PDB file of C-alpha atoms in Angstrom:
ATOM      1  CA  UNK A 331      -7.620  19.679  -8.821  1.00 79.00           C
ATOM      2  CA  UNK A 332     -10.338  20.645  -6.359  1.00 81.00           C
ATOM      3  CA  UNK A 333     -12.844  18.447  -8.213  1.00 86.00           C
ATOM      4  CA  UNK A 334     -10.416  15.529  -7.913  1.00 86.00           C
ATOM      5  CA  UNK A 335     -10.147  16.081  -4.146  1.00 87.00           C
ATOM      6  CA  UNK A 336     -13.936  16.303  -3.954  1.00 86.00           C
ATOM      7  CA  UNK A 337     -14.079  12.903  -5.593  1.00 87.00           C
ATOM      8  CA  UNK A 338     -11.411  11.005  -3.635  1.00 89.00           C
ATOM      9  CA  UNK A 339     -11.306  12.923  -0.343  1.00 89.00           C
ATOM     10  CA  UNK A 340     -14.510  14.966   0.080  1.00 90.00           C
ATOM     11  CA  UNK A 341     -14.068  15.301   3.854  1.00 88.00           C
ATOM     12  CA  UNK A 342     -10.440  16.432   3.507  1.00 87.00           C
ATOM     13  CA  UNK A 343      -9.116  13.847   5.976  1.00 87.00           C
ATOM     14  CA  UNK A 344      -6.395  12.416   3.752  1.00 89.00           C
ATOM     15  CA  UNK A 345      -2.625  12.868   4.034  1.00 91.00           C
ATOM     16  CA  UNK A 346      -2.591  15.902   1.740  1.00 90.00           C
ATOM     17  CA  UNK A 347      -4.714  17.846   4.230  1.00 89.00           C
ATOM     18  CA  UNK A 348      -2.934  16.795   7.409  1.00 88.00           C
ATOM     19  CA  UNK A 349      -0.834  19.320   9.331  1.00 88.00           C
ATOM     20  CA  UNK A 350       2.380  17.429   9.971  1.00 90.00           C
ATOM     21  CA  UNK A 351       4.616  20.068  11.498  1.00 90.00           C
ATOM     22  CA  UNK A 352       8.376  19.694  11.531  1.00 92.00           C
ATOM     23  CA  UNK A 353       8.258  16.815  14.026  1.00 92.00           C
ATOM     24  CA  UNK A 354       5.866  14.831  11.836  1.00 92.00           C
ATOM     25  CA  UNK A 355       7.947  15.427   8.716  1.00 94.00           C
ATOM     26  CA  UNK A 356      11.127  14.470  10.578  1.00 96.00           C
ATOM     27  CA  UNK A 357       9.501  11.284  11.895  1.00 96.00           C
ATOM     28  CA  UNK A 358       8.352  10.239   8.407  1.00 96.00           C
ATOM     29  CA  UNK A 359      11.782  10.927   6.901  1.00 97.00           C
ATOM     30  CA  UNK A 360      13.688   9.027   9.601  1.00 97.00           C
ATOM     31  CA  UNK A 361      11.170   6.149   9.656  1.00 96.00           C
ATOM     32  CA  UNK A 362      11.337   5.889   5.846  1.00 97.00           C
ATOM     33  CA  UNK A 363      15.132   5.697   5.953  1.00 96.00           C
ATOM     34  CA  UNK A 364      15.106   3.054   8.698  1.00 93.00           C
ATOM     35  CA  UNK A 365      12.425   0.959   6.990  1.00 92.00           C
ATOM     36  CA  UNK A 366      14.265   1.154   3.660  1.00 92.00           C
ATOM     37  CA  UNK A 367      17.525   0.074   5.288  1.00 90.00           C
ATOM     38  CA  UNK A 368      15.648  -2.850   6.831  1.00 88.00           C
ATOM     39  CA  UNK A 369      13.774  -3.844   3.668  1.00 86.00           C
ATOM     40  CA  UNK A 370      16.722  -3.804   1.274  1.00 83.00           C
ATOM     41  CA  UNK A 371      18.622  -6.174   3.601  1.00 75.00           C
ATOM     42  CA  UNK A 372      16.341  -7.919   3.015  1.00 63.00           C
ATOM     43  CA  UNK A 373      14.957  -8.651   6.468  1.00 62.00           C
ATOM     44  CA  UNK A 374      11.462  -9.899   7.068  1.00 62.00           C
ATOM     45  CA  UNK A 375       8.929  -8.952   9.699  1.00 62.00           C
ATOM     46  CA  UNK A 376       6.802 -11.981  10.739  1.00 63.00           C
ATOM     47  CA  UNK A 377       3.653  -9.842  10.832  1.00 60.00           C
ATOM     48  CA  UNK A 378       4.358  -8.534   7.327  1.00 60.00           C
ATOM     49  CA  UNK A 379       4.781 -12.157   6.249  1.00 62.00           C
ATOM     50  CA  UNK A 380       1.215 -12.840   7.330  1.00 68.00           C
ATOM     51  CA  UNK A 381      -0.013  -9.858   5.319  1.00 67.00           C
ATOM     52  CA  UNK A 382       2.104 -11.046   2.386  1.00 71.00           C
ATOM     53  CA  UNK A 383       0.023 -14.217   2.097  1.00 74.00           C
ATOM     54  CA  UNK A 384      -3.033 -11.975   1.825  1.00 76.00           C
ATOM     55  CA  UNK A 385      -1.547  -9.726  -0.870  1.00 81.00           C
ATOM     56  CA  UNK A 386      -0.044 -12.615  -2.839  1.00 82.00           C
ATOM     57  CA  UNK A 387      -3.480 -14.256  -2.797  1.00 84.00           C
ATOM     58  CA  UNK A 388      -4.926 -11.100  -4.326  1.00 90.00           C
ATOM     59  CA  UNK A 389      -2.079 -11.145  -6.853  1.00 90.00           C
ATOM     60  CA  UNK A 390      -2.838 -14.686  -7.949  1.00 88.00           C
ATOM     61  CA  UNK A 391      -6.555 -13.920  -8.175  1.00 92.00           C
ATOM     62  CA  UNK A 392      -5.766 -10.979 -10.443  1.00 94.00           C
ATOM     63  CA  UNK A 393      -4.402 -13.185 -13.235  1.00 92.00           C
ATOM     64  CA  UNK A 394      -7.648 -15.069 -14.025  1.00 93.00           C
ATOM     65  CA  UNK A 395      -9.749 -11.937 -13.396  1.00 95.00           C
ATOM     66  CA  UNK A 396      -7.813  -9.906 -15.974  1.00 95.00           C
ATOM     67  CA  UNK A 397      -7.642 -12.908 -18.315  1.00 94.00           C
ATOM     68  CA  UNK A 398     -11.446 -13.036 -18.250  1.00 95.00           C
ATOM     69  CA  UNK A 399     -11.923  -9.268 -18.563  1.00 94.00           C
ATOM     70  CA  UNK A 400      -9.458  -9.014 -21.462  1.00 94.00           C
ATOM     71  CA  UNK A 401     -10.885 -11.962 -23.347  1.00 94.00           C
ATOM     72  CA  UNK A 402      -7.801 -14.097 -22.780  1.00 93.00           C
ATOM     73  CA  UNK A 403      -5.191 -11.459 -23.667  1.00 96.00           C
ATOM     74  CA  UNK A 404      -1.827 -12.766 -22.485  1.00 93.00           C
ATOM     75  CA  UNK A 405      -0.282  -9.387 -21.646  1.00 95.00           C
ATOM     76  CA  UNK A 406      -3.225  -8.236 -19.517  1.00 96.00           C
ATOM     77  CA  UNK A 407      -3.320 -11.631 -17.831  1.00 94.00           C
ATOM     78  CA  UNK A 408       0.295 -11.160 -16.742  1.00 93.00           C
ATOM     79  CA  UNK A 409      -0.208  -7.533 -15.697  1.00 96.00           C
ATOM     80  CA  UNK A 410      -3.369  -8.450 -13.802  1.00 95.00           C
ATOM     81  CA  UNK A 411      -1.514  -9.949 -10.862  1.00 93.00           C
ATOM     82  CA  UNK A 412       0.549  -6.874 -10.037  1.00 95.00           C
ATOM     83  CA  UNK A 413      -2.225  -4.411 -10.851  1.00 96.00           C
ATOM     84  CA  UNK A 414      -4.659  -6.235  -8.586  1.00 96.00           C
ATOM     85  CA  UNK A 415      -2.143  -6.702  -5.768  1.00 94.00           C
ATOM     86  CA  UNK A 416      -1.482  -2.942  -5.623  1.00 96.00           C
ATOM     87  CA  UNK A 417      -4.918  -1.816  -6.760  1.00 96.00           C
ATOM     88  CA  UNK A 418      -7.060  -3.593  -4.144  1.00 95.00           C
ATOM     89  CA  UNK A 419      -5.522  -1.957  -1.031  1.00 94.00           C
ATOM     90  CA  UNK A 420      -5.354   1.359  -2.898  1.00 95.00           C
ATOM     91  CA  UNK A 421      -9.042   1.140  -3.827  1.00 96.00           C
ATOM     92  CA  UNK A 422      -9.964   0.182  -0.262  1.00 95.00           C
ATOM     93  CA  UNK A 423      -7.934   3.150   0.981  1.00 96.00           C
ATOM     94  CA  UNK A 424      -9.843   5.622  -1.170  1.00 94.00           C
ATOM     95  CA  UNK A 425     -13.194   4.021  -0.306  1.00 95.00           C
ATOM     96  CA  UNK A 426     -12.539   4.530   3.420  1.00 95.00           C
ATOM     97  CA  UNK A 427     -11.198   8.022   2.781  1.00 93.00           C
ATOM     98  CA  UNK A 428     -14.368   8.991   0.920  1.00 92.00           C
ATOM     99  CA  UNK A 429     -16.379   7.909   3.958  1.00 92.00           C
ATOM    100  CA  UNK A 430     -14.200   9.941   6.311  1.00 90.00           C
ATOM    101  CA  UNK A 431     -12.915   6.792   8.054  1.00 91.00           C
ATOM    102  CA  UNK A 432      -9.322   7.871   8.270  1.00 92.00           C
ATOM    103  CA  UNK A 433      -8.154   5.217  10.757  1.00 92.00           C
ATOM    104  CA  UNK A 434      -9.416   2.366   8.588  1.00 94.00           C
ATOM    105  CA  UNK A 435      -7.840   4.087   5.579  1.00 95.00           C
ATOM    106  CA  UNK A 436      -4.522   4.208   7.434  1.00 95.00           C
ATOM    107  CA  UNK A 437      -4.747   0.447   7.916  1.00 93.00           C
ATOM    108  CA  UNK A 438      -4.983   0.032   4.155  1.00 95.00           C
ATOM    109  CA  UNK A 439      -1.685   1.897   3.805  1.00 95.00           C
ATOM    110  CA  UNK A 440       0.037  -0.956   5.628  1.00 92.00           C
ATOM    111  CA  UNK A 441      -1.439  -3.482   3.175  1.00 91.00           C
ATOM    112  CA  UNK A 442      -0.296  -1.234   0.322  1.00 94.00           C
ATOM    113  CA  UNK A 443       3.213  -1.135   1.832  1.00 93.00           C
ATOM    114  CA  UNK A 444       3.316  -4.945   1.929  1.00 90.00           C
ATOM    115  CA  UNK A 445       2.114  -5.043  -1.684  1.00 92.00           C
ATOM    116  CA  UNK A 446       4.877  -2.612  -2.751  1.00 94.00           C
ATOM    117  CA  UNK A 447       7.466  -4.738  -0.975  1.00 90.00           C
ATOM    118  CA  UNK A 448       6.146  -7.914  -2.619  1.00 88.00           C
ATOM    119  CA  UNK A 449       6.184  -6.289  -6.061  1.00 91.00           C
ATOM    120  CA  UNK A 450       9.709  -5.037  -5.436  1.00 89.00           C
ATOM    121  CA  UNK A 451      10.851  -8.516  -4.463  1.00 85.00           C
ATOM    122  CA  UNK A 452       9.537 -10.043  -7.675  1.00 85.00           C
ATOM    123  CA  UNK A 453      10.630  -7.076  -9.810  1.00 89.00           C
ATOM    124  CA  UNK A 454      14.203  -8.053  -9.082  1.00 83.00           C
ATOM    125  CA  UNK A 455      13.675 -11.809  -9.044  1.00 78.00           C
ATOM    126  CA  UNK A 456      16.351 -12.302 -11.725  1.00 76.00           C
ATOM    127  CA  UNK A 457      18.870 -11.060  -9.147  1.00 74.00           C
ATOM    128  CA  UNK A 458      18.099 -13.932  -6.785  1.00 66.00           C
ATOM    129  CA  UNK A 459      19.571 -17.424  -7.211  1.00 52.00           C
ATOM    130  CA  UNK A 460      16.293 -19.003  -6.066  1.00 54.00           C
ATOM    131  CA  UNK A 461      12.784 -17.579  -6.493  1.00 59.00           C
ATOM    132  CA  UNK A 462       9.536 -19.078  -5.244  1.00 60.00           C
ATOM    133  CA  UNK A 463       6.600 -18.934  -7.663  1.00 57.00           C
ATOM    134  CA  UNK A 464       3.060 -19.910  -6.744  1.00 57.00           C
ATOM    135  CA  UNK A 465       0.892 -21.926  -9.144  1.00 57.00           C
ATOM    136  CA  UNK A 466       3.932 -22.446 -11.365  1.00 54.00           C
ATOM    137  CA  UNK A 467       5.108 -25.362 -13.437  1.00 51.00           C
ATOM    138  CA  UNK A 468       8.692 -26.225 -14.423  1.00 53.00           C
ATOM    139  CA  UNK A 469       8.473 -24.046 -17.547  1.00 56.00           C
ATOM    140  CA  UNK A 470       6.757 -21.080 -15.905  1.00 64.00           C
ATOM    141  CA  UNK A 471       8.564 -17.733 -16.110  1.00 75.00           C
ATOM    142  CA  UNK A 472       8.126 -14.980 -13.509  1.00 82.00           C
ATOM    143  CA  UNK A 473       5.704 -12.206 -14.450  1.00 88.00           C
ATOM    144  CA  UNK A 474       8.469  -9.630 -14.445  1.00 88.00           C
ATOM    145  CA  UNK A 475      10.487 -11.526 -17.052  1.00 88.00           C
ATOM    146  CA  UNK A 476       7.764 -10.446 -19.453  1.00 91.00           C
ATOM    147  CA  UNK A 477       6.962  -7.102 -17.874  1.00 94.00           C
ATOM    148  CA  UNK A 478      10.549  -5.836 -17.986  1.00 93.00           C
ATOM    149  CA  UNK A 479      10.575  -6.532 -21.729  1.00 93.00           C
ATOM    150  CA  UNK A 480       7.305  -4.673 -22.230  1.00 94.00           C
ATOM    151  CA  UNK A 481       8.451  -1.729 -20.106  1.00 94.00           C
ATOM    152  CA  UNK A 482      11.955  -1.616 -21.573  1.00 93.00           C
ATOM    153  CA  UNK A 483      13.480  -1.927 -18.095  1.00 92.00           C
ATOM    154  CA  UNK A 484      15.657  -4.983 -18.667  1.00 92.00           C
ATOM    155  CA  UNK A 485      18.990  -4.377 -16.995  1.00 91.00           C
ATOM    156  CA  UNK A 486      17.402  -2.085 -14.401  1.00 93.00           C
ATOM    157  CA  UNK A 487      16.038  -4.821 -12.164  1.00 92.00           C
ATOM    158  CA  UNK A 488      18.059  -3.648  -9.168  1.00 92.00           C
ATOM    159  CA  UNK A 489      16.890  -0.043  -9.518  1.00 94.00           C
ATOM    160  CA  UNK A 490      13.267  -1.131  -9.946  1.00 94.00           C
ATOM    161  CA  UNK A 491      13.444  -3.339  -6.868  1.00 91.00           C
ATOM    162  CA  UNK A 492      14.943  -0.573  -4.748  1.00 93.00           C
ATOM    163  CA  UNK A 493      12.331   1.887  -6.022  1.00 95.00           C
ATOM    164  CA  UNK A 494       9.488  -0.354  -4.845  1.00 95.00           C
ATOM    165  CA  UNK A 495      11.283  -0.993  -1.538  1.00 93.00           C
ATOM    166  CA  UNK A 496      11.536   2.765  -1.065  1.00 95.00           C
ATOM    167  CA  UNK A 497       7.823   3.157  -1.847  1.00 96.00           C
ATOM    168  CA  UNK A 498       7.074   0.444   0.693  1.00 94.00           C
ATOM    169  CA  UNK A 499       9.246   2.142   3.317  1.00 94.00           C
ATOM    170  CA  UNK A 500       7.612   5.531   2.758  1.00 97.00           C
ATOM    171  CA  UNK A 501       4.106   4.054   2.842  1.00 97.00           C
ATOM    172  CA  UNK A 502       4.942   2.214   6.066  1.00 95.00           C
ATOM    173  CA  UNK A 503       6.293   5.377   7.690  1.00 96.00           C
ATOM    174  CA  UNK A 504       3.367   7.510   6.514  1.00 96.00           C
ATOM    175  CA  UNK A 505       0.816   4.920   7.591  1.00 96.00           C
ATOM    176  CA  UNK A 506       2.428   4.558  11.015  1.00 95.00           C
ATOM    177  CA  UNK A 507       2.447   8.303  11.631  1.00 95.00           C
ATOM    178  CA  UNK A 508      -1.108   8.871  10.406  1.00 95.00           C
ATOM    179  CA  UNK A 509      -2.495   5.865  12.262  1.00 94.00           C
ATOM    180  CA  UNK A 510      -0.883   6.943  15.542  1.00 92.00           C
ATOM    181  CA  UNK A 511      -2.063  10.534  15.077  1.00 90.00           C
ATOM    182  CA  UNK A 512      -5.620   9.629  14.101  1.00 89.00           C
ATOM    183  CA  UNK A 513      -5.883   7.046  16.878  1.00 87.00           C
ATOM    184  CA  UNK A 514      -4.749   9.632  19.438  1.00 85.00           C
ATOM    185  CA  UNK A 515      -7.252  12.152  18.088  1.00 81.00           C
ATOM    186  CA  UNK A 516     -10.048   9.570  18.139  1.00 79.00           C
ATOM    187  CA  UNK A 517      -9.163   8.646  21.716  1.00 75.00           C
ATOM    188  CA  UNK A 518      -9.293  12.314  22.749  1.00 69.00           C
ATOM    189  CA  UNK A 519     -12.810  13.457  21.821  1.00 62.00           C
ATOM    190  CA  UNK A 520     -12.206  16.978  23.120  1.00 60.00           C
ATOM    191  CA  UNK A 521      -9.757  17.471  20.276  1.00 56.00           C
ATOM    192  CA  UNK A 522     -11.341  15.213  17.671  1.00 47.00           C
ATOM    193  CA  UNK A 523     -14.768  13.595  17.342  1.00 46.00           C
ATOM    194  CA  UNK A 524     -14.766  10.547  15.090  1.00 47.00           C
ATOM    195  CA  UNK A 525     -18.547  10.348  14.714  1.00 49.00           C
ATOM    196  CA  UNK A 526     -19.314  14.059  14.434  1.00 52.00           C
ATOM    197  CA  UNK A 527     -21.475  13.927  17.577  1.00 50.00           C
ATOM    198  CA  UNK A 528     -20.908  15.390  21.019  1.00 50.00           C
ATOM    199  CA  UNK A 529     -21.936  12.603  23.365  1.00 48.00           C
ATOM    200  CA  UNK A 530     -18.365  11.464  24.065  1.00 46.00           C
ATOM    201  CA  UNK A 531     -19.228   7.859  23.185  1.00 44.00           C
ATOM    202  CA  UNK A 532     -17.191   7.418  20.018  1.00 44.00           C
ATOM    203  CA  UNK A 533     -16.538   3.897  18.809  1.00 44.00           C
ATOM    204  CA  UNK A 534     -13.833   2.649  16.475  1.00 41.00           C
ATOM    205  CA  UNK A 535     -15.872   0.743  13.873  1.00 35.00           C
ATOM    206  CA  UNK A 536     -19.368   2.050  14.646  1.00 37.00           C
ATOM    207  CA  UNK A 537     -20.942   5.250  13.399  1.00 37.00           C
ATOM    208  CA  UNK A 538     -24.396   6.539  14.154  1.00 35.00           C
TER     209      UNK A 538
END
């Protein structure tokens, strides 16, 4: 396990090494519950809608990428959209974490939360009377029509959707708490020094 942490979080700045305290844990639990209640409504945040266009663009790009990488395999072409939509913000998160840039990594958690919400929405698309599909013709089926068959989860669309909504809510709550905490620490160099120097001239996106 230590070797895994050395690989993905060598500077030990990730969420597994943060001291939350009871107030932090309580905040994350309450924020997760509130976000989940909001998401399952479903209600939409305009800012999240902007991010959704970004994640859905990554999703659509994933189909041809995986089609090319798999030599035209239909199953991997279908899976490619969801895997890319979730995988890109997750990969960016770990890349920032490896560099010790915890605030930028926290930002990626918000993109991951939007991706989870988007996946949850389309996981349960058979529950909705109308579903919007991008780059689709009249005979096009949603990705999850196939993926539920492959996973054996047909009939559990509601549970799958709520599971992804819950993941999105938790990721939103965790990202909010960590971002606020890390930003406060960065803005208080006596308690935290973002650039590992002592000149008191820390900058958000610049390291020396």
